[in-house]
Structure formats: structure tokens, C-alpha cells
Amino acid sequence: MARKPTYEELEQKVKEFESSGYRNKKEGEALKESEFQFDSLFQNIQTAIIIHGSNGEIIKCNDASMKLLGLTEDQMLEKKPSDKYWRLFYEDGSAIPHENYPVSQVVATRNIVEDFIVEAYWHNKDDNVILLVNASPVFNHDGSISQIILSFKDITIQKQAERRLQEREELMNATQRLTKVGGWEFDVEKQTTFWTDEVYQIHDIQISEDPKHLEQAIMCYDPENRQEIVNAFWQCVEKGKAYDFEFPFSTATGRRIWVKTSAEPVLKEDRIVKVLGNIMDITERKKSEERFKSIFNNSMDGILVADSKTQAFHDANPAVCQMLGYTRDEIRNLQVKDIHPAEVLPDVIEKFDGGVKNEINIYEDIAIKRKDGSIFYGDIHASPLVLGEQSFLVGSFRDTTERKKTKETLKQAHDELNERVKERTNELEELNTALTVLLKKRSEDKEQLENNLLSNLRTLIEPYLSRLKSTNMSKAQKTLIEILESNINEITAPFTSKLSSEYLYFSPTEIQVANLVKNGKTNKEVAEVLGVTRRTIEFHRENIRKKLGLKNKKTNLKTFLMTFK
């Protein structure tokens, strides 16, 4: 049996472990912060995510999944894999058997299900929804399935119109709090070890002072890690080199967990007198990390994590590596300025600063430069993230190049249509103008023809009819003359109403005289044509000048009449 420590020795150990406990407390606080960040990111990430238990039951879901499925959290948690609410069909319209559901496949095959397309109908919605589904198992250390991560997104618009509606994706980066922390001390001079109760509990070893538990502790590490932990321990004892490891661990009872073990030297007068260390059960944190890695690595949107101050990239998921054409290690050596064209960089930097301050969260149709120099466009959803004492900006990238091309094509077609309408309008206006001119000319020609016809009848026919009526004719001849005169008047009646205004107040005889004067006839010639005396013609001419306002004026009557149409 090992010697029991004295009261003074125990008091000294208590003081030293109080110092170690302070560090453990900080680890616990960091774990709480990680757990909070995990839950926050899980609920705010734009990808719909459901976490199933090993039997397919729903144990956790985020806001995006509830919104997409139209259910509350309580409604989601009460749904079973075989619930009639889930009506899933292949793209050809045939029903998907329950055993072929993504979660069922993972349970049956223990393999990842990727890019599984289903056409879903919900009882509370009229329209179908097309989903792209990924399902990934999370294993316990014994190889059994612990949980199933189901991520999916609505690709209805992409399938119907080859376009995608923007959904936000954010990085999920957190771990669950540590549940147990134990401290230990190794006295270099006395070659003795002291464990707290928590260390015994983590190892599943009964509390005792038997030094054999040290050998048991080493055997709890996997064979490939044992020599590394032993070497690190003696490096710390002999050279004062601290260490910090995370290893898989099998307790004395065979329970598989993960542990974080660290140690540092205690110096006294430049001599290493003790080694203080702690061991933590980080199994839950490791599970959380596995879930995070699964979501991060399987996200269909690209995700970049950038340092808020330096704008250097801290991490990248496979989707964004494929988008940009870089490897993950190459991206970690880049900054924000390296993946955007120079002409848009000032605007990108301004938006980045706004994202860090949580003022700007969505950047639409941002130009992004690939490794080969080619450009594509994308929407970026940004969210600030704090890990420990370091702040980051997490960006979720979605390629919108096709959407932008479609918008530009529609705009070009719209502009071309407007231009064609404008040209056609101009052509129609020109045609309308030409038709107006032609119609006006036709109207004028028609009016001129009517006036000429009426004038000719009055001057060339009516005078002779009047002269015939004054000759000796039989009663039958006079009747025929009257019929002829009536028919002529009937024919010219429509034209008479259209006479120009200059003849409006003229008598029929004055119209005859005016037309003959206009045609250059002298008073004598007019008198002979009309069969009246010259003095009668002079009387009519005087009346015509009076009605035309030419009385007591030297204006030539013929010249004046020539100005009329």
C-alpha cells in the first residue's frame, strides 16, 4: 500500500487543485458557449435539417425544416417515420415504399444517402414540393448508429423552370458542453500520483491508492496512442514540455468515450517538481463535432469561414472548394480580396464589414472569381460567429449565374421588343401621315371635280337650255326640256351644297356670269352666250363686285375670281 499523505501535503494538493479547477471551470464555460453556438447556428442555418434517432424517430429539427414542412416543433417531434403525413413519390410519380425512405435506407445499410430526389405532398398544402435530400449516419464508438442527420432543400423551382430560389445556408460550428472534468498531480521527487474522484469516474476505476491504476490508465488508450501519451508525459516531467491531446478511450469497464488530456509542469527554483494535469470526457462534444462536420461537409451550398479582422479564410467546405476550384488548404491561404474581381472589391469589403457588425446579412448577385480567373455570380448569406476569443464571419454561397443570365436575357428581350414596338409605331405614324395626305388630296380632287362639273353644267348646258326654252317649241318639246332641266338639277343638287363660300350668296345667273368672266369672256361674249343684253351683263357684274367687296376698288374681277378654287 502506498503511504497516506499528511494533512499538510493534502492541504498543499488542495491549493494546487484549486488552481487546476479554475482552468477546468474555464473549459466548462467554453463548452457552454460552444453548445449555445451550436444550437444558435443549428436553428438559424438555412438548410432544413432533421436529426433522427437510431430507430428513425425525430429528436431535433431546425426552423428551416419546420417552415418548409409547414409544421410546428411539437408536430414534428410527434411524427413517426411511417406517419401518413409523409407522402413521398419518385420523380416518375410512383410512390416510394417506406423502406426506401432516406432515413430507412441509412438504418438498413449504414451508408450515406446523397442527392435523393423526392416529390412530396403534405396534407396541409395543395401543391407538391420537390426535395433534394441527404442523409448521413453518426456512429457510436461501438459502431452502432447513434443518430441520423437528414438535410434537405426545396428544389421545386429548379426542376420546373431550371432556376433556384435563394435559401440561406449558415455554418454550424459548435460543440456540446463537457460533462466531466478530473484533475491529477504527479510528484516528481516522490514519484507519487494523486487523482480526484472525477478522474476515477472517467476511467471507471474504483477509488483507491493502488498504484496499479496508472498502468490501467495507460491501457485505456488505443494501442496506437499509448506510446505517444507516455512519451509526452515524460517529456513534461523531464523537460517541462506541456502537452494537450484528444484521444479515443476505452474505460476499465469497456465503455468507449473520447477524452481530452493535458498537462503542464510546476517549477520551483528552475526545477520541475510536479506535473499538474486534467482529463475530460469530451464524448458529447465529439458527437457534436461529428454532426457539425457532417452538415458542414455535406452542405449543398458553399460555406467559407473568414477571420473578421484579417479577412483571411479559416476554413472551407467541399461545396465551396468545388465552386472556386481550390483545395481546402489553398483556400486557407487566401483572403476575401482573392476571390472577387478588382472592380467589385470595394463594395464587397464594405458588405463584409457590414456583415461583421451584423448590419448586412444578404449580398445578392456578387461577382466571384474562380482559381482559373473565370467569373460566376452568387448570393452570399453572412453571419458573425465568435469562437472563444476569436471572431469570424461565416458566408453561405449559392451560385446564381443562371438566374442572372435569365434576368439579363429577359431584359434584353424586353428592350428589343420595346425597340421593335417603337420602330413599328414610327412606321405606322409615317404610314398614317401618308394616308392622311392622300385622303386629303383625294378629298380636294373630288371637291375640285364636283366644282368643275357643276361649273361646266352651269356655263355650258344651262345657258343653252334657257335659250331653247325661249324658242318656239311644241308642248311635248317643252315638257322634255323641263324633264331634262329637272334631272340635271337633281344630279347637281349634292354638289351645289358643297360650293365654295365665295359663291354662297350668288344667284344662278350671277354664278354663270362669274364663271364666264373667270374664263376670260368679255361682256359682249357673255351676253351672247346667255342670250341677254350687254347692259344686263354689266348689271350682274356690278352685283358680283358688290357681293365680293370689290365695289369702288380697282381690283380686276377676272384676276380676283381666278384666286378661287
XYZ file of N, CA and C in Angstrom, residues 342-431:
270
model
N -11.401 42.856 -59.083
C -10.954 44.123 -58.503
C -12.036 45.194 -58.561
N -12.844 45.187 -59.630
C -13.827 46.264 -59.794
C -14.957 46.217 -58.764
N -15.211 45.039 -58.170
C -16.290 44.951 -57.176
C -15.747 44.853 -55.757
N -14.421 44.815 -55.609
C -13.827 44.595 -54.297
C -14.204 45.652 -53.269
N -14.207 46.969 -53.607
C -14.610 47.967 -52.597
C -16.010 47.705 -52.046
N -16.935 47.329 -52.929
C -18.300 47.050 -52.481
C -18.341 45.785 -51.622
N -17.555 44.765 -51.993
C -17.518 43.516 -51.221
C -16.953 43.774 -49.828
N -15.863 44.558 -49.744
C -15.252 44.858 -48.436
C -16.232 45.625 -47.557
N -16.961 46.567 -48.167
C -17.967 47.323 -47.404
C -19.056 46.386 -46.864
N -19.502 45.459 -47.695
C -20.520 44.499 -47.259
C -19.956 43.559 -46.199
N -18.681 43.166 -46.344
C -18.057 42.291 -45.346
C -18.053 42.977 -43.979
N -17.643 44.246 -43.945
C -17.634 44.994 -42.683
C -19.047 45.100 -42.109
N -20.033 45.289 -42.994
C -21.422 45.341 -42.540
C -21.879 44.011 -41.967
N -21.402 42.909 -42.559
C -21.747 41.591 -42.038
C -21.135 41.338 -40.669
N -19.887 41.795 -40.479
C -19.227 41.640 -39.177
C -20.015 42.369 -38.091
N -20.570 43.533 -38.450
C -21.361 44.314 -37.495
C -22.815 43.832 -37.433
N -23.107 42.783 -38.190
C -24.463 42.224 -38.258
C -25.468 43.238 -38.816
N -24.980 44.147 -39.686
C -25.853 45.148 -40.318
C -26.312 44.683 -41.695
N -25.464 43.924 -42.392
C -25.785 43.418 -43.724
C -25.630 41.904 -43.685
N -26.676 41.173 -44.006
C -26.629 39.717 -43.925
C -26.774 39.021 -45.273
N -27.283 39.742 -46.285
C -27.511 39.134 -47.599
C -26.856 39.995 -48.672
N -26.011 39.368 -49.473
C -25.414 40.049 -50.631
C -25.892 39.296 -51.869
N -26.547 40.001 -52.783
C -27.152 39.347 -53.947
C -26.339 39.593 -55.207
N -26.238 38.534 -56.024
C -25.563 38.587 -57.330
C -24.180 39.226 -57.236
N -23.357 38.727 -56.325
C -21.996 39.214 -56.154
C -21.075 38.481 -57.134
N -20.209 39.212 -57.815
C -19.247 38.600 -58.732
C -18.172 37.872 -57.925
N -17.924 36.600 -58.281
C -16.966 35.763 -57.555
C -15.983 35.187 -58.572
N -14.696 35.218 -58.205
C -13.636 34.799 -59.137
C -13.112 33.415 -58.754
N -13.089 32.510 -59.747
C -12.545 31.174 -59.531
C -11.014 31.191 -59.632
N -10.415 30.052 -59.316
C -8.962 29.929 -59.390
C -8.453 30.172 -60.805
N -9.223 29.716 -61.824
C -8.794 29.894 -63.219
C -9.098 31.285 -63.768
N -9.623 32.169 -62.916
C -9.897 33.539 -63.339
C -11.293 33.770 -63.878
N -12.050 32.705 -64.129
C -13.414 32.875 -64.631
C -14.315 33.440 -63.533
N -15.401 34.059 -63.951
C -16.301 34.750 -63.017
C -17.657 34.051 -62.996
N -18.208 33.896 -61.808
C -19.603 33.485 -61.679
C -20.255 34.377 -60.633
N -21.575 34.311 -60.541
C -22.307 35.192 -59.634
C -23.029 34.356 -58.578
N -23.117 34.916 -57.391
C -23.745 34.175 -56.309
C -24.362 35.076 -55.263
N -25.313 34.508 -54.521
C -25.862 35.164 -53.334
C -25.069 34.678 -52.129
N -24.741 35.592 -51.234
C -23.978 35.249 -50.039
C -24.799 35.640 -48.816
N -25.009 34.672 -47.933
C -25.677 34.921 -46.661
C -24.614 34.901 -45.564
N -24.466 36.012 -44.862
C -23.380 36.156 -43.890
C -23.922 36.195 -42.472
N -23.099 35.658 -41.549
C -23.480 35.656 -40.142
C -22.212 35.725 -39.295
N -22.141 36.649 -38.342
C -20.973 36.715 -37.463
C -20.953 35.543 -36.490
N -19.770 35.088 -36.144
C -19.622 33.953 -35.245
C -18.417 34.191 -34.343
N -18.570 33.934 -33.051
C -17.481 34.087 -32.089
C -17.145 32.725 -31.524
N -15.875 32.311 -31.653
C -15.377 31.064 -31.083
C -14.251 31.409 -30.128
N -14.519 31.212 -28.832
C -13.528 31.607 -27.838
C -13.339 33.106 -27.849
N -12.111 33.540 -28.102
C -11.810 34.967 -28.162
C -11.660 35.463 -29.591
N -11.931 34.616 -30.552
C -11.748 34.974 -31.956
C -13.100 35.112 -32.643
N -13.236 36.150 -33.466
C -14.490 36.401 -34.177
C -14.314 36.095 -35.663
N -15.384 35.541 -36.257
C -15.369 35.162 -37.668
C -16.639 35.659 -38.344
N -16.599 35.663 -39.666
C -17.801 35.883 -40.464
C -18.003 34.637 -41.313
N -19.156 34.023 -41.163
C -19.466 32.794 -41.898
C -20.318 33.168 -43.109
N -19.883 32.760 -44.284
C -20.611 33.060 -45.520
C -21.110 31.792 -46.188
N -22.392 31.773 -46.505
C -23.002 30.659 -47.231
C -23.209 31.106 -48.680
N -22.589 30.388 -49.638
C -22.562 30.800 -51.045
C -23.525 29.948 -51.867
N -24.272 30.612 -52.742
C -25.156 29.905 -53.673
C -24.977 30.498 -55.068
N -24.632 29.648 -56.032
C -24.381 30.081 -57.413
C -25.695 30.554 -58.052
N -25.715 31.828 -58.487
C -26.911 32.398 -59.132
C -26.626 32.826 -60.569
N -25.563 32.258 -61.157
C -25.180 32.667 -62.511
C -26.317 32.463 -63.502
N -26.946 31.290 -63.463
C -28.037 31.006 -64.401
C -29.213 31.948 -64.175
N -29.499 32.238 -62.907
C -30.593 33.171 -62.611
C -30.292 34.545 -63.173
N -29.029 34.994 -63.009
C -28.639 36.312 -63.520
C -28.712 36.342 -65.045
N -28.247 35.239 -65.700
C -28.315 35.182 -67.159
C -29.756 35.248 -67.636
N -30.636 34.557 -66.908
C -32.062 34.565 -67.273
C -32.629 35.973 -67.171
N -32.287 36.691 -66.081
C -32.753 38.064 -65.920
C -32.259 38.949 -67.059
N -30.953 38.792 -67.393
C -30.382 39.614 -68.461
C -31.029 39.287 -69.807
N -31.292 37.979 -70.041
C -31.951 37.580 -71.292
C -33.348 38.169 -71.386
N -34.085 38.120 -70.285
C -35.436 38.685 -70.263
C -35.394 40.187 -70.480
N -34.418 40.849 -69.866
C -34.304 42.303 -70.028
C -33.966 42.653 -71.476
N -33.025 41.855 -72.064
C -32.662 42.106 -73.456
C -33.869 41.909 -74.378
N -34.619 40.822 -74.128
C -35.812 40.565 -74.943
C -36.839 41.677 -74.770
N -36.974 42.163 -73.536
C -37.917 43.256 -73.263
C -37.487 44.528 -73.999
N -36.174 44.832 -73.940
C -35.665 46.029 -74.625
C -35.834 45.915 -76.138
N -35.538 44.702 -76.666
C -35.687 44.502 -78.108
C -37.148 44.650 -78.523
N -38.055 44.121 -77.715
C -39.480 44.235 -78.019
C -39.918 45.697 -78.000
N -39.436 46.448 -77.003
C -39.767 47.878 -76.933
C -39.246 48.617 -78.157
N -38.018 48.230 -78.599
C -37.436 48.892 -79.762
C -38.243 48.570 -81.018
N -38.661 47.291 -81.137
C -39.466 46.906 -82.298
C -40.818 47.612 -82.291
N -41.407 47.735 -81.102
C -42.685 48.449 -80.990
C -42.508 49.908 -81.385
N -41.377 50.496 -80.917
C -41.111 51.894 -81.250
C -40.944 52.071 -82.759
N -40.151 51.156 -83.374
C -39.954 51.238 -84.822
C -41.277 51.061 -85.562
N -42.057 50.075 -85.118
C -43.343 49.825 -85.783
C -44.273 51.020 -85.627
N -44.223 51.636 -84.426
C -45.051 52.818 -84.173
C -44.669 53.946 -85.121
N -43.345 54.134 -85.290
C -42.875 55.180 -86.215
C -43.334 54.882 -87.642
N -43.231 53.585 -88.023
C -43.672 53.222 -89.372
C -45.164 53.490 -89.554
N -45.949 53.139 -88.544
C -47.394 53.358 -88.620
C -47.724 54.844 -88.650
N -46.951 55.641 -87.862
C -47.182 57.078 -87.875
C -46.879 57.658 -89.252
N -45.763 57.182 -89.861
C -45.425 57.658 -91.203
C -46.501 57.234 -92.204
N -46.946 55.977 -92.090
C -47.989 55.485 -92.981
C -49.283 56.267 -92.782
